[in-house]
Amino acid sequence: MGIRDVADRVREDIAVVIERDPSVHTVGEALLAPHLVAMWLHRLSHVVHRSGHPVVARLIFRVGRQLSGGIEIHPGARIGRRLFIDHGCGTVIGETAVLGDDVTLYHQVTLGALGWRRDRRRPPGQRRHPKLGSGVVVGANSVILGPVEIGDNARIGARTFVVDDVPAGAIVVARASRTVLPGTSNGVARPSRAGRADDAEADT
């Protein structure tokens, strides 16, 4: 990738922040988005990792984690174009994760593995982490584990736990919270609107 290509990608990354974060209005504000430094250093660490220098790659990864306020993108992860991580803090993307283009993640999303006991039984080189198609949105506090595949344009609601494949265009939501009304003897309650399908993208 030449200098011109790198510059084009940087401009593209900044434009995505302005497009997807309603609180950002200028390029200066966009440049302060926490995930940008994590993503830019990930691209460098990924090249170094693939070149056979895992220790140096992890050092770069550690710098990105510190500067971004806690976004962890393993040097081995493969990230598509125009990734946007809103807020970012606590986001974890594992070594063999694969993300398509135009993916949006909210804070405290984990794209992880099922645990070392299972992973040790996998053949060498087999993917251990999720694969997200293009246009996928994953809500805050969601956890996606194992070598599952999330289809293009699927939406994973906030605080959802996913261990199975999700078809393209599907919406997955967690069980809705319930409000228990004061003074009721039988626990009469009404569902919160937070569990509705149209709130699958909610970040808080």
Tab-separated table of C-alpha atoms in Angstrom, residues 5-144:
chain	number	residue	atom	x	y	z
A	5	ASP	CA	-3.444	4.786	-0.527
A	6	VAL	CA	-2.680	5.282	3.165
A	7	ALA	CA	-3.770	8.924	2.962
A	8	ASP	CA	-7.008	7.925	1.222
A	9	ARG	CA	-7.755	5.377	3.942
A	10	VAL	CA	-7.096	7.937	6.690
A	11	ARG	CA	-9.456	10.450	5.057
A	12	GLU	CA	-12.031	7.688	4.712
A	13	ASP	CA	-11.710	6.766	8.408
A	14	ILE	CA	-12.208	10.383	9.479
A	15	ALA	CA	-15.247	10.798	7.212
A	16	VAL	CA	-16.849	7.708	8.777
A	17	VAL	CA	-16.580	9.215	12.266
A	18	ILE	CA	-18.380	12.379	11.137
A	19	GLU	CA	-20.992	10.285	9.335
A	20	ARG	CA	-21.819	7.844	12.161
A	21	ASP	CA	-21.292	9.918	15.317
A	22	PRO	CA	-23.964	12.636	15.644
A	23	SER	CA	-21.897	14.401	18.312
A	24	VAL	CA	-18.962	14.984	15.939
A	25	HIS	CA	-19.201	17.912	13.513
A	26	THR	CA	-15.643	18.760	12.498
A	27	VAL	CA	-12.488	17.000	11.332
A	28	GLY	CA	-10.717	18.163	14.499
A	29	GLU	CA	-13.300	16.431	16.674
A	30	ALA	CA	-13.172	13.321	14.504
A	31	LEU	CA	-9.411	13.044	14.918
A	32	LEU	CA	-9.950	12.641	18.667
A	33	ALA	CA	-12.176	9.580	18.239
A	34	PRO	CA	-10.565	6.889	20.456
A	35	HIS	CA	-10.875	4.073	17.959
A	36	LEU	CA	-8.909	5.833	15.227
A	37	VAL	CA	-5.550	5.518	16.949
A	38	ALA	CA	-6.312	1.890	17.847
A	39	MET	CA	-7.273	1.098	14.261
A	40	TRP	CA	-4.341	2.915	12.660
A	41	LEU	CA	-1.837	1.230	14.958
A	42	HIS	CA	-3.592	-2.085	14.344
A	43	ARG	CA	-2.900	-1.765	10.635
A	44	LEU	CA	0.774	-1.312	11.420
A	45	SER	CA	0.857	-4.140	13.965
A	46	HIS	CA	-0.974	-6.440	11.533
A	47	VAL	CA	1.709	-5.923	8.875
A	48	VAL	CA	4.441	-6.540	11.444
A	49	HIS	CA	2.620	-9.638	12.743
A	50	ARG	CA	2.311	-11.098	9.261
A	51	SER	CA	6.000	-10.368	8.684
A	52	GLY	CA	6.900	-12.763	11.485
A	53	HIS	CA	7.632	-10.332	14.317
A	54	PRO	CA	4.918	-11.091	16.913
A	55	VAL	CA	6.669	-9.408	19.853
A	56	VAL	CA	7.066	-6.098	18.025
A	57	ALA	CA	3.452	-6.405	16.810
A	58	ARG	CA	2.254	-6.853	20.389
A	59	LEU	CA	4.238	-3.827	21.541
A	60	ILE	CA	2.481	-1.723	18.911
A	61	PHE	CA	-0.825	-3.257	19.990
A	62	ARG	CA	-0.119	-2.279	23.606
A	63	VAL	CA	0.520	1.327	22.607
A	64	GLY	CA	-2.767	1.386	20.695
A	65	ARG	CA	-4.596	-0.039	23.704
A	66	GLN	CA	-3.211	2.633	26.023
A	67	LEU	CA	-3.788	5.572	23.684
A	68	SER	CA	-7.340	4.488	22.808
A	69	GLY	CA	-8.494	4.066	26.397
A	70	GLY	CA	-8.843	0.295	26.302
A	71	ILE	CA	-9.646	-0.834	22.751
A	72	GLU	CA	-7.921	-4.177	22.116
A	73	ILE	CA	-7.475	-5.303	18.503
A	74	HIS	CA	-5.144	-8.282	18.277
A	75	PRO	CA	-2.471	-7.878	15.579
A	76	GLY	CA	-3.713	-11.033	13.863
A	77	ALA	CA	-7.300	-9.813	13.394
A	78	ARG	CA	-8.362	-8.929	9.854
A	79	ILE	CA	-10.304	-5.673	9.708
A	80	GLY	CA	-12.168	-4.349	6.668
A	81	ARG	CA	-12.583	-0.742	5.614
A	82	ARG	CA	-14.528	1.959	7.448
A	83	LEU	CA	-14.727	0.255	10.844
A	84	PHE	CA	-16.380	2.520	13.425
A	85	ILE	CA	-16.203	1.822	17.163
A	86	ASP	CA	-18.446	4.245	19.045
A	87	HIS	CA	-17.078	5.199	22.483
A	88	GLY	CA	-14.757	2.210	22.236
A	89	CYS	CA	-13.715	1.570	25.833
A	90	GLY	CA	-13.539	-2.141	26.631
A	91	THR	CA	-13.895	-3.374	23.048
A	92	VAL	CA	-11.976	-6.600	22.388
A	93	ILE	CA	-11.325	-8.131	18.950
A	94	GLY	CA	-9.568	-11.502	19.032
A	95	GLU	CA	-6.660	-12.855	17.015
A	96	THR	CA	-8.555	-14.739	14.301
A	97	ALA	CA	-11.556	-12.409	14.084
A	98	VAL	CA	-12.526	-11.228	10.602
A	99	LEU	CA	-14.540	-8.046	10.042
A	100	GLY	CA	-15.984	-6.964	6.716
A	101	ASP	CA	-16.413	-3.400	5.503
A	102	ASP	CA	-18.616	-0.784	7.198
A	103	VAL	CA	-18.898	-2.618	10.534
A	104	THR	CA	-20.068	-0.630	13.561
A	105	LEU	CA	-19.265	-1.720	17.117
A	106	TYR	CA	-20.337	0.008	20.306
A	107	HIS	CA	-18.407	0.041	23.584
A	108	GLN	CA	-17.561	-3.117	25.535
A	109	VAL	CA	-18.189	-5.455	22.603
A	110	THR	CA	-16.219	-8.706	22.780
A	111	LEU	CA	-15.414	-10.754	19.682
A	112	GLY	CA	-13.796	-13.623	21.522
A	113	ALA	CA	-13.080	-17.346	21.584
A	114	LEU	CA	-14.798	-20.113	23.541
A	115	GLY	CA	-11.811	-20.792	25.781
A	116	TRP	CA	-8.401	-22.398	25.594
A	117	ARG	CA	-9.658	-25.913	26.413
A	118	ARG	CA	-11.753	-25.980	23.243
A	119	ASP	CA	-9.280	-24.023	21.162
A	120	ARG	CA	-6.439	-26.441	21.868
A	121	ARG	CA	-8.484	-29.173	20.169
A	122	ARG	CA	-8.886	-27.169	16.976
A	123	PRO	CA	-6.588	-27.889	14.030
A	124	PRO	CA	-3.744	-25.360	13.637
A	125	GLY	CA	-4.802	-22.300	11.701
A	126	GLN	CA	-8.531	-22.810	12.236
A	127	ARG	CA	-10.461	-19.657	13.089
A	128	ARG	CA	-11.332	-19.341	16.795
A	129	HIS	CA	-13.096	-15.983	16.734
A	130	PRO	CA	-16.186	-14.551	15.012
A	131	LYS	CA	-16.449	-13.483	11.401
A	132	LEU	CA	-18.612	-10.409	10.821
A	133	GLY	CA	-19.929	-9.607	7.371
A	134	SER	CA	-20.110	-6.140	5.875
A	135	GLY	CA	-22.532	-3.630	7.370
A	136	VAL	CA	-22.919	-5.481	10.679
A	137	VAL	CA	-23.862	-3.450	13.776
A	138	VAL	CA	-23.112	-4.806	17.267
A	139	GLY	CA	-24.656	-3.031	20.270
A	140	ALA	CA	-22.986	-2.152	23.565
A	141	ASN	CA	-21.953	-4.900	25.996
A	142	SER	CA	-22.598	-7.642	23.460
A	143	VAL	CA	-20.473	-10.785	23.441
A	144	ILE	CA	-19.952	-12.926	20.331
